[in-house]
Tab-separated table of C-alpha atoms and ligand atoms in Angstrom:
chain	number	residue	atom	x	y	z
A	214	MET	CA	22.084	133.602	-102.030
A	215	ALA	CA	24.916	137.149	-101.937
A	216	GLU	CA	25.841	137.164	-105.772
A	217	LYS	CA	28.823	134.474	-106.251
A	218	THR	CA	32.260	135.871	-105.899
A	219	LYS	CA	34.250	133.006	-104.191
A	220	LYS	CA	36.986	131.092	-105.770
A	221	ASN	CA	34.910	128.550	-106.000
A	222	PRO	CA	31.517	128.804	-107.366
A	223	GLN	CA	28.990	126.640	-105.902
A	224	THR	CA	27.302	127.106	-102.751
A	225	ILE	CA	26.720	125.374	-100.143
A	226	CYS	CA	23.518	125.201	-97.483
A	227	VAL	CA	24.958	123.812	-94.046
A	228	ILE	CA	22.310	122.580	-92.352
A	229	GLY	CA	22.540	122.988	-87.931
A	230	LEU	CA	24.586	125.893	-86.796
A	231	GLY	CA	25.623	124.085	-83.435
A	232	TYR	CA	29.322	122.832	-82.468
A	233	ILE	CA	30.131	122.053	-85.873
A	234	GLY	CA	27.978	122.876	-88.457
A	235	LEU	CA	28.681	126.280	-87.306
A	236	PRO	CA	33.231	126.302	-87.209
A	237	THR	CA	32.337	124.228	-90.502
A	238	ALA	CA	30.869	126.507	-92.048
A	239	LEU	CA	32.638	129.419	-90.706
A	240	LEU	CA	35.793	127.481	-92.343
A	241	LEU	CA	33.678	126.713	-96.008
A	242	SER	CA	33.038	129.736	-96.463
A	243	ARG	CA	36.973	131.325	-97.213
A	244	ASP	CA	35.985	130.015	-100.354
A	245	TYR	CA	31.952	129.481	-101.071
A	246	ASP	CA	29.522	131.207	-101.028
A	247	VAL	CA	28.000	129.459	-97.269
A	248	PHE	CA	24.254	130.175	-96.453
A	249	GLY	CA	23.166	128.514	-93.219
A	250	PHE	CA	20.048	126.870	-92.006
A	251	ASP	CA	19.038	126.757	-88.247
A	252	ILE	CA	15.825	126.100	-86.325
A	253	ASN	CA	16.562	127.983	-83.519
A	254	PRO	CA	16.164	132.397	-84.445
A	255	VAL	CA	18.616	133.335	-81.502
A	256	ILE	CA	21.611	131.358	-83.287
A	257	VAL	CA	21.122	132.772	-86.643
A	258	GLU	CA	20.349	136.449	-85.316
A	259	LYS	CA	23.910	135.738	-82.972
A	260	ILE	CA	25.104	135.008	-86.287
A	261	ASN	CA	23.999	137.853	-88.818
A	262	LYS	CA	25.104	140.149	-85.857
A	263	LYS	CA	28.251	138.514	-85.584
A	264	VAL	CA	27.851	137.017	-82.176
A	265	ILE	CA	29.815	134.024	-81.851
A	266	PRO	CA	26.866	131.725	-79.930
A	267	PHE	CA	29.798	129.411	-78.164
A	268	ASP	CA	33.011	130.059	-77.099
A	269	GLU	CA	36.003	128.041	-79.037
A	270	PRO	CA	38.971	129.418	-80.065
A	271	GLU	CA	39.909	131.180	-83.217
A	272	MET	CA	35.831	130.847	-84.195
A	273	GLU	CA	35.580	134.332	-83.391
A	274	GLU	CA	38.294	136.100	-85.822
A	275	LEU	CA	36.401	133.464	-88.259
A	276	LEU	CA	32.899	134.805	-88.159
A	277	ASN	CA	34.090	138.393	-88.043
A	278	SER	CA	35.800	137.794	-91.176
A	279	SER	CA	33.248	135.305	-93.319
A	280	ASP	CA	30.358	136.845	-95.160
A	281	ILE	CA	28.116	133.513	-94.359
A	282	GLN	CA	24.325	134.040	-93.961
A	283	ALA	CA	22.339	132.344	-91.855
A	284	SER	CA	18.468	131.622	-91.404
A	285	THR	CA	15.327	130.214	-89.963
A	286	HIS	CA	14.715	128.245	-94.217
A	287	PRO	CA	16.913	125.808	-95.911
A	288	GLN	CA	18.217	127.660	-99.494
A	289	HIS	CA	18.502	126.288	-103.197
A	290	SER	CA	22.141	125.450	-103.142
A	291	ASP	CA	24.569	123.019	-105.140
A	292	ILE	CA	25.659	121.241	-101.865
A	293	PHE	CA	24.161	120.674	-98.745
A	294	LEU	CA	25.904	119.666	-95.463
A	295	ILE	CA	23.249	118.180	-92.464
A	296	CYS	CA	25.234	118.875	-89.171
A	297	VAL	CA	22.353	118.459	-87.144
A	298	PRO	CA	22.431	116.832	-83.798
A	299	THR	CA	22.161	113.117	-82.973
A	300	PRO	CA	20.163	112.677	-79.161
A	301	PHE	CA	20.212	109.409	-77.239
A	302	ASP	CA	16.791	108.366	-76.387
A	303	LYS	CA	18.130	107.424	-72.739
A	304	GLU	CA	15.116	105.187	-71.810
A	305	ILE	CA	15.509	102.614	-75.029
A	306	LYS	CA	19.262	103.545	-75.415
A	307	MET	CA	18.601	103.520	-78.802
A	308	ALA	CA	19.423	106.886	-81.728
A	309	ASP	CA	17.296	110.004	-82.070
A	310	LEU	CA	17.265	110.422	-85.628
A	311	THR	CA	14.340	112.552	-86.042
A	312	PHE	CA	16.776	115.657	-86.460
A	313	VAL	CA	18.747	114.113	-89.597
A	314	ILE	CA	14.993	113.115	-90.254
A	315	LYS	CA	13.851	116.558	-90.617
A	316	ALA	CA	16.854	118.172	-91.910
A	317	LEU	CA	16.431	115.895	-95.038
A	318	GLU	CA	12.948	116.511	-95.264
A	319	ALA	CA	13.539	119.802	-95.910
A	320	ILE	CA	15.311	120.116	-98.425
A	321	VAL	CA	13.701	117.693	-100.470
A	322	PRO	CA	11.553	120.287	-102.052
A	323	ILE	CA	14.435	122.331	-103.020
A	324	LEU	CA	17.132	119.811	-104.160
A	325	LYS	CA	18.223	120.214	-107.864
A	326	GLU	CA	19.796	117.626	-110.364
A	327	GLY	CA	23.306	117.437	-109.809
A	328	ASN	CA	22.828	117.917	-106.027
A	329	LEU	CA	25.681	116.575	-102.840
A	330	VAL	CA	23.798	115.858	-99.998
A	331	ILE	CA	26.737	115.026	-96.941
A	332	ILE	CA	26.076	114.263	-93.795
A	333	GLU	CA	28.117	115.230	-90.696
A	334	SER	CA	26.246	113.947	-87.691
A	335	THR	CA	26.546	111.031	-86.245
A	336	ILE	CA	23.994	108.053	-87.247
A	337	THR	CA	23.775	104.433	-87.058
A	338	PRO	CA	25.418	102.058	-89.964
A	339	GLY	CA	22.804	101.508	-92.727
A	340	THR	CA	20.827	105.114	-91.863
A	341	CYS	CA	21.891	106.621	-94.673
A	342	GLU	CA	21.435	104.058	-97.341
A	343	LYS	CA	17.646	102.101	-95.210
A	344	ILE	CA	16.477	105.823	-94.269
A	345	ALA	CA	17.996	108.834	-96.276
A	346	VAL	CA	17.732	107.694	-99.734
A	347	PRO	CA	14.254	107.185	-99.734
A	348	ILE	CA	13.596	110.291	-98.217
A	349	ILE	CA	15.670	112.012	-101.230
A	350	GLU	CA	14.385	109.688	-103.816
A	351	LYS	CA	10.351	111.504	-102.922
A	352	SER	CA	11.941	114.479	-105.235
A	353	GLY	CA	11.838	112.076	-107.950
A	354	PHE	CA	15.577	112.553	-108.000
A	355	LYS	CA	17.507	109.289	-108.010
A	356	ILE	CA	20.499	108.609	-105.670
A	357	GLY	CA	23.611	108.235	-107.367
A	358	THR	CA	23.221	109.622	-110.515
A	359	ASP	CA	21.248	112.929	-110.016
A	360	ILE	CA	21.852	113.001	-106.233
A	361	TYR	CA	24.832	112.498	-104.755
A	362	LEU	CA	25.412	111.009	-101.321
A	363	VAL	CA	27.440	111.312	-98.395
A	364	HIS	CA	28.615	110.265	-94.738
A	365	CYS	CA	31.393	112.201	-93.547
A	366	PRO	CA	31.686	111.862	-89.783
A	367	GLU	CA	32.944	115.042	-87.826
A	368	ARG	CA	36.218	114.087	-85.859
A	369	ALA	CA	36.697	117.542	-83.426
A	370	ILE	CA	37.139	117.990	-80.299
A	371	PRO	CA	35.433	120.593	-78.195
A	372	GLY	CA	38.210	123.134	-76.714
A	373	ARG	CA	40.008	122.426	-80.398
A	374	THR	CA	36.989	122.384	-82.790
A	375	ILE	CA	38.761	124.588	-85.188
A	376	HIS	CA	42.182	123.555	-85.430
A	377	GLU	CA	41.433	119.474	-85.575
A	378	MET	CA	38.672	120.353	-88.200
A	379	VAL	CA	41.663	121.881	-90.292
A	380	ASN	CA	44.342	119.698	-89.976
A	381	ASN	CA	42.711	115.958	-88.984
A	382	ASP	CA	42.528	112.757	-91.444
A	383	ARG	CA	39.002	112.573	-92.448
A	384	ILE	CA	36.879	109.620	-93.397
A	385	ILE	CA	34.242	109.832	-96.808
A	386	GLY	CA	31.694	107.478	-97.035
A	387	GLY	CA	30.135	107.925	-100.822
A	388	ILE	CA	26.645	106.221	-101.710
A	389	ASN	CA	28.756	105.536	-104.820
A	390	LYS	CA	32.440	106.280	-105.852
A	391	GLU	CA	31.243	110.227	-107.767
A	392	SER	CA	29.993	111.451	-104.538
A	393	ALA	CA	33.071	110.475	-102.649
A	394	LYS	CA	35.154	111.986	-105.257
A	395	LEU	CA	32.608	115.377	-104.896
A	396	ALA	CA	33.134	115.603	-101.098
A	397	GLU	CA	36.948	114.950	-101.292
A	398	GLN	CA	36.732	118.326	-103.592
A	399	VAL	CA	34.893	119.932	-100.748
A	400	TYR	CA	36.415	119.654	-97.525
A	401	ARG	CA	40.000	119.331	-100.072
A	402	SER	CA	39.034	123.199	-99.458
A	403	PHE	CA	40.053	123.579	-95.712
A	404	VAL	CA	40.877	120.651	-94.490
A	405	LYS	CA	45.567	120.150	-94.693
A	406	GLY	CA	44.824	116.362	-93.523
A	407	ARG	CA	44.396	113.631	-95.440
A	408	LEU	CA	41.179	112.204	-96.827
A	409	PHE	CA	40.274	108.450	-96.998
A	410	LEU	CA	37.284	107.208	-99.537
A	411	THR	CA	35.356	104.863	-98.691
A	412	THR	CA	31.812	103.426	-98.538
A	413	ILE	CA	28.576	105.390	-96.648
A	414	ARG	CA	28.060	102.045	-94.139
A	415	THR	CA	32.251	101.996	-93.422
A	416	ALA	CA	32.308	105.645	-92.472
A	417	GLU	CA	28.756	105.262	-90.307
A	418	PHE	CA	30.682	102.362	-88.216
A	419	VAL	CA	33.915	103.859	-88.184
A	420	LYS	CA	32.939	106.883	-86.434
A	421	LEU	CA	31.397	104.989	-83.926
A	422	MET	CA	34.225	102.875	-83.373
A	423	GLU	CA	36.263	105.863	-82.315
A	424	ASN	CA	34.446	106.944	-79.821
A	425	THR	CA	33.615	103.095	-78.833
A	426	TYR	CA	37.326	102.997	-78.780
A	427	ARG	CA	37.855	105.734	-75.981
A	428	ASP	CA	35.524	105.253	-74.159
A	429	VAL	CA	36.014	100.986	-73.669
A	430	ASN	CA	39.629	102.524	-72.430
A	431	ILE	CA	38.217	105.068	-70.251
A	432	ALA	CA	36.189	101.819	-68.680
A	433	LEU	CA	39.327	100.156	-68.478
A	434	ALA	CA	41.265	103.109	-66.586
A	435	ASN	CA	38.195	103.267	-64.430
A	436	GLU	CA	38.392	99.913	-63.394
A	437	PHE	CA	42.354	99.302	-62.606
A	438	ALA	CA	41.158	102.769	-60.205
A	439	ILE	CA	38.316	100.790	-58.638
A	440	LEU	CA	40.858	97.290	-58.132
A	441	SER	CA	43.926	99.123	-56.996
A	442	GLU	CA	42.200	100.891	-54.072
A	443	GLU	CA	41.117	97.048	-53.230
A	444	MET	CA	44.620	96.043	-53.250
A	445	GLY	CA	46.561	99.406	-51.591
A	446	ILE	CA	47.984	100.291	-54.591
A	447	ASN	CA	48.598	103.212	-56.623
A	448	VAL	CA	46.991	103.570	-59.634
A	449	TRP	CA	48.716	106.520	-60.961
A	450	GLU	CA	51.732	105.424	-60.153
A	451	ALA	CA	51.377	101.462	-62.074
A	452	ILE	CA	49.736	103.130	-65.163
A	453	ARG	CA	52.598	105.089	-65.129
A	454	MET	CA	54.836	102.063	-64.996
A	455	ALA	CA	52.638	100.250	-67.519
A	456	ASN	CA	52.824	102.997	-70.013
A	457	LYS	CA	56.156	102.334	-70.228
A	458	HIS	CA	56.006	99.569	-72.090
A	459	PRO	CA	56.135	100.724	-75.976
A	460	ARG	CA	52.337	99.092	-76.993
A	461	VAL	CA	50.820	100.630	-74.025
A	462	ASN	CA	48.843	103.437	-73.148
A	463	ILE	CA	46.732	103.578	-71.039
A	464	LEU	CA	43.767	106.541	-70.519
A	465	SER	CA	42.756	108.074	-66.938
A	466	PRO	CA	40.542	107.705	-64.341
A	467	GLY	CA	37.863	110.156	-63.598
A	468	PRO	CA	34.178	110.761	-62.183
A	469	GLY	CA	33.047	109.226	-65.698
A	470	VAL	CA	31.958	110.342	-69.208
A	471	GLY	CA	30.640	113.089	-70.042
A	472	GLY	CA	30.029	115.237	-73.367
A	473	HIS	CA	27.715	114.696	-76.067
A	474	CYS	CA	29.944	111.471	-78.338
A	475	ILE	CA	31.379	109.721	-75.853
A	476	ALA	CA	29.161	108.902	-73.607
A	477	VAL	CA	26.536	108.245	-76.279
A	478	ASP	CA	27.951	107.156	-79.265
A	479	PRO	CA	28.696	103.325	-78.051
A	480	TRP	CA	24.395	103.266	-77.847
A	481	PHE	CA	24.278	103.246	-80.799
A	482	LEU	CA	26.329	100.337	-81.445
A	483	THR	CA	24.583	98.005	-79.024
A	484	GLU	CA	20.670	99.515	-80.489
A	485	SER	CA	20.575	96.548	-82.499
A	486	SER	CA	23.134	94.334	-81.916
A	487	VAL	CA	22.731	91.116	-78.712
A	488	ASN	CA	26.600	91.014	-79.922
A	489	ALA	CA	27.978	93.974	-77.594
A	490	THR	CA	28.444	92.864	-74.964
A	491	LEU	CA	32.110	95.002	-74.433
A	492	ILE	CA	30.710	97.687	-75.187
A	493	THR	CA	27.804	97.856	-73.447
A	494	THR	CA	29.890	96.393	-69.893
A	495	ALA	CA	32.331	99.842	-70.666
A	496	ARG	CA	29.172	102.151	-71.095
A	497	GLU	CA	27.802	101.247	-67.833
A	498	ILE	CA	31.091	100.711	-65.747
A	499	ASN	CA	31.376	104.954	-66.313
A	500	ASP	CA	28.257	105.178	-66.648
A	501	ASN	CA	28.490	103.597	-62.779
A	502	MET	CA	31.482	106.392	-61.791
A	503	PRO	CA	29.500	108.900	-60.277
A	504	SER	CA	28.071	106.526	-58.000
A	505	TYR	CA	31.431	104.962	-57.428
A	506	VAL	CA	32.687	108.712	-56.337
A	507	PHE	CA	29.887	109.524	-54.515
A	508	SER	CA	29.985	105.972	-52.294
A	509	ARG	CA	34.168	107.742	-51.651
A	510	VAL	CA	32.676	110.600	-50.696
A	511	LYS	CA	30.078	108.911	-48.354
A	512	ARG	CA	32.915	106.932	-46.744
A	513	ILE	CA	34.707	110.304	-46.212
A	514	ILE	CA	32.094	112.295	-44.500
A	515	VAL	CA	30.724	108.996	-42.087
A	516	LYS	CA	34.469	108.440	-41.269
A	517	GLU	CA	34.773	112.560	-40.341
A	518	SER	CA	31.256	111.713	-38.523
A	519	LEU	CA	29.944	114.816	-40.442
A	520	LYS	CA	26.500	116.090	-39.644
A	521	LYS	CA	24.577	117.416	-42.371
A	522	PRO	CA	27.419	117.484	-45.178
A	523	THR	CA	27.980	121.400	-47.375
A	524	ILE	CA	30.402	119.264	-50.684
A	525	THR	CA	32.255	121.781	-53.084
A	526	ILE	CA	31.977	120.896	-56.463
A	527	PHE	CA	34.733	122.078	-58.137
A	528	GLY	CA	34.026	121.761	-62.051
A	529	VAL	CA	30.802	120.384	-63.413
A	530	ALA	CA	31.855	120.663	-67.427
A	531	TYR	CA	32.727	117.505	-68.881
A	532	LYS	CA	36.149	117.778	-68.868
A	533	GLY	CA	39.268	120.443	-68.136
A	534	ASP	CA	39.113	123.565	-69.440
A	535	ILE	CA	35.987	124.380	-70.887
A	536	GLY	CA	32.273	125.461	-70.284
A	537	ASP	CA	30.709	122.454	-72.328
A	538	VAL	CA	28.394	120.261	-69.536
A	539	ARG	CA	26.566	118.512	-71.799
A	540	GLU	CA	26.101	114.621	-70.224
A	541	THR	CA	28.008	115.698	-67.947
A	542	PRO	CA	28.473	113.057	-64.746
A	543	ALA	CA	28.842	115.197	-62.479
A	544	LEU	CA	25.123	115.609	-62.813
A	545	LYS	CA	24.322	112.175	-61.501
A	546	PHE	CA	26.917	113.170	-58.822
A	547	ILE	CA	25.104	115.974	-57.073
A	548	ARG	CA	21.578	114.577	-57.532
A	549	LEU	CA	22.942	111.653	-54.722
A	550	CYS	CA	24.302	113.829	-52.670
A	551	GLU	CA	20.760	116.358	-53.404
A	552	ARG	CA	18.815	112.493	-52.039
A	553	GLU	CA	21.467	112.076	-49.004
A	554	ASN	CA	20.356	115.769	-48.011
A	555	TRP	CA	23.518	117.117	-48.348
A	556	GLU	CA	24.020	120.865	-49.464
A	557	ILE	CA	25.712	121.366	-52.177
A	558	LYS	CA	28.069	124.519	-53.667
A	559	ILE	CA	29.186	124.688	-57.070
A	560	PHE	CA	32.356	126.472	-58.371
A	561	ASP	CA	32.786	126.074	-61.977
A	562	PRO	CA	35.753	128.870	-64.113
A	563	HIS	CA	34.376	128.336	-67.334
A	564	VAL	CA	30.966	126.964	-66.958
A	565	THR	CA	28.080	129.715	-67.064
A	566	ILE	CA	24.910	128.364	-67.211
A	567	PHE	CA	24.214	125.230	-65.294
A	568	PRO	CA	20.700	123.899	-63.489
A	569	TYR	CA	22.009	124.303	-60.154
A	570	PRO	CA	23.294	128.191	-58.829
A	571	LEU	CA	27.360	128.914	-59.863
A	572	LEU	CA	29.034	130.409	-56.903
A	573	ASP	CA	32.810	132.308	-56.664
A	574	LEU	CA	35.832	130.539	-55.388
A	575	ASN	CA	35.338	132.067	-51.809
A	576	ARG	CA	31.579	131.680	-51.617
A	577	ALA	CA	31.732	128.105	-52.747
A	578	THR	CA	34.290	127.358	-50.280
A	579	GLU	CA	33.038	129.220	-47.527
A	580	GLY	CA	32.403	126.677	-43.962
A	581	SER	CA	32.049	123.680	-46.304
A	582	ASP	CA	32.858	120.137	-45.248
A	583	CYS	CA	33.795	118.790	-47.822
A	584	ILE	CA	35.180	119.319	-51.957
A	585	VAL	CA	34.827	117.466	-54.316
A	586	ILE	CA	37.082	118.286	-57.547
A	587	LEU	CA	35.188	116.707	-60.856
A	588	THR	CA	36.481	118.356	-63.959
A	589	ASP	CA	40.074	118.607	-64.692
A	590	HIS	CA	40.658	122.534	-64.895
A	591	SER	CA	43.764	123.706	-64.980
A	592	TYR	CA	42.786	126.847	-62.775
A	593	PHE	CA	42.450	124.348	-59.834
A	594	LYS	CA	45.779	123.904	-59.831
A	595	ASN	CA	46.354	126.980	-58.811
A	596	ILE	CA	44.333	127.446	-55.874
A	597	ASP	CA	46.164	128.251	-52.742
A	598	PRO	CA	44.547	125.618	-50.178
A	599	ALA	CA	45.747	128.206	-47.363
A	600	ILE	CA	42.855	130.970	-47.627
A	601	LEU	CA	39.929	128.859	-48.152
A	602	LEU	CA	37.949	128.920	-45.359
A	603	MET	CA	36.633	125.160	-45.016
A	604	ARG	CA	34.239	124.330	-41.737
A	605	HIS	CA	36.258	120.665	-42.658
A	606	LYS	CA	39.855	120.597	-44.746
A	607	ASN	CA	39.001	117.434	-46.702
A	608	ILE	CA	39.328	117.159	-50.764
A	609	PHE	CA	38.479	114.205	-52.492
A	610	ASP	CA	39.987	114.486	-56.506
A	611	THR	CA	38.813	112.736	-58.992
A	612	ARG	CA	40.968	113.616	-62.008
A	613	ASN	CA	44.457	113.464	-59.470
A	614	ILE	CA	45.540	117.451	-60.327
A	615	ILE	CA	46.067	118.359	-57.640
A	616	GLU	CA	49.637	118.818	-55.796
A	617	LYS	CA	48.869	116.604	-52.290
A	618	ASN	CA	51.983	118.137	-50.336
A	619	LEU	CA	50.573	121.210	-50.322
A	620	TRP	CA	46.908	120.711	-50.015
A	621	GLN	CA	48.411	118.415	-46.910
A	622	LYS	CA	50.183	121.466	-45.493
A	623	ALA	CA	47.515	123.483	-45.248
A	624	GLY	CA	45.601	120.986	-43.137
A	625	PHE	CA	43.568	119.282	-45.588
A	626	ASN	CA	42.871	115.604	-45.514
A	627	VAL	CA	43.550	114.763	-49.129
A	628	THR	CA	41.938	111.570	-51.048
A	629	ILE	CA	42.902	110.735	-54.681
A	630	ILE	CA	40.350	108.281	-57.129
A	631	GLY	CA	42.549	104.997	-57.043
A	632	SER	CA	45.126	105.597	-55.048
A	633	GLY	CA	44.947	103.438	-52.709
A	634	ASP	CA	46.107	104.404	-49.421
A	635	GLU	CA	42.954	104.262	-47.369
B	393	LIG	N1	37.956	110.986	-69.812
B	393	LIG	C1	38.096	110.174	-68.950
B	393	LIG	N2	39.871	109.743	-69.169
B	393	LIG	C2	40.512	110.293	-70.186
B	393	LIG	C3	39.892	111.265	-71.431
B	393	LIG	C4	38.630	111.183	-70.828
B	393	LIG	O1	37.468	110.147	-67.829
B	393	LIG	O2	41.610	110.043	-70.270
B	393	LIG	C5	36.292	111.703	-69.904
B	393	LIG	C6	36.352	113.183	-70.049
B	393	LIG	O3	37.046	113.784	-68.378
B	393	LIG	C7	35.277	113.447	-70.358
B	393	LIG	C8	35.511	112.145	-71.661
B	393	LIG	O4	35.930	111.517	-71.699
B	393	LIG	O5	34.050	113.786	-69.834
B	393	LIG	C9	35.290	112.598	-72.774
B	393	LIG	O6	36.137	113.289	-73.512
B	393	LIG	P1	37.289	112.913	-74.300
B	393	LIG	O7	38.066	114.472	-74.817
B	393	LIG	O8	37.588	112.147	-74.389
B	393	LIG	O9	36.074	113.514	-76.209
B	393	LIG	P2	35.045	114.074	-76.666
B	393	LIG	O10	33.807	113.694	-75.794
B	393	LIG	O11	35.612	115.626	-75.910
B	393	LIG	O12	35.184	114.625	-78.047
B	393	LIG	C10	35.465	113.306	-78.556
B	393	LIG	C11	36.895	112.536	-79.526
B	393	LIG	N3	36.836	111.170	-80.044
B	393	LIG	C12	37.410	110.502	-80.345
B	393	LIG	O13	38.702	110.839	-79.091
B	393	LIG	C13	38.088	109.408	-80.366
B	393	LIG	C14	36.406	113.995	-80.665
B	393	LIG	O14	38.031	113.112	-81.733
B	393	LIG	C15	35.172	113.544	-81.416
B	393	LIG	O15	35.181	114.803	-82.377
B	393	LIG	C16	34.324	113.837	-80.719
B	393	LIG	O16	33.979	113.055	-79.346
B	393	LIG	C17	32.652	113.633	-80.960
B	393	LIG	O17	32.492	114.451	-81.362
B	393	LIG	O18	31.980	112.378	-81.534
């Protein structure tokens, strides 16, 4: 570790330099000497060469002005901050805590009395007490008196990560009050939002509640869209009207829920309980949306008698104006189209890496029979439909982002999910 030169004399080792760990490490490095540890040598090399491994507003400037050092090994420090991913085991619908466990095991040999260990990774309630404490105590130190332990779940939305890390309120759950108080000082160095201290198990639960709340509400919007189609009602107009009520705020329907959090975290609550029926149902509704979209597109294909159709997908990112494709609902939609032997062409102005070829706008639309909008990228709002050389002019919009009249004037048969006009 470099000689201590910062406002705060303590050193911090951030474990996991991904979407959360790296920006957090960079923010902390303004006041602390920060050391980054990641098992991926490519990420480590990039950081040490001042190359951002993924794009986020303000990240490049922060990295350039930071003196953070990264390595594939952990370093003796006063504070350890664990930001590794918690993948989801799809087969058994359970959190896979392997990375969190490995991160804890990696620091056990280098722990010193007085160290603070903070886990930011999303975990199932009880993980800190049942899994983290026994691992840490293998060091011979006692939790709560020799080593302090905290869970402080991350709360930053991709696309606004730095802004939210600085401005959002945070929940700090301590194994005891002393632990929470120590972590409070660390977060105070860069968080302008309020810091709320609670128990470690409550903090674990709160994180899952937040993402589950959003998932359930998106499922409700999706179910409203499906019902409105059955009833010949425009769901978008209906939601606008319902949201005029002072205590109603219905979210937007779409092609399903993606991202590494909302599409995953609710399952962490259902894994050990048979009583999470609403949460399970919401997950199933959202997971079924790509199939529902597929059935709607199929209806267009059949109605138009299109043989061997070519489908153009606008947007494979899991949400608008970002290039992140983790858990994207687009993948399931593509697989369903493939099973029908439809030709698929993809255009996404933000995504650079995807398991299927990405084309430019012209090549993706030339000779196509139907455009399907899966992501609400602002770019799609400004496309001039008159210049597209389609074989058949159909468009299905799952995000309600195009200007219907404009596309109709250009000769397109326009269908918007939940618009109830069929
Ligand atoms: N979506 C809809 N309709 C909506 C809103 C979202 O279909 O009305 C879809 C999006 O298109 C996307 C998915 O839901 O596929 C999730 O997107 P999101 O913007 O709701 O959330 P994430 O996954 O990008 O980030 C969430 C945030 N959690 C909450 O808002 C409660 C963020 O604050 C968390 O930090 C993040 O999860 C995380 O890392 O846990």
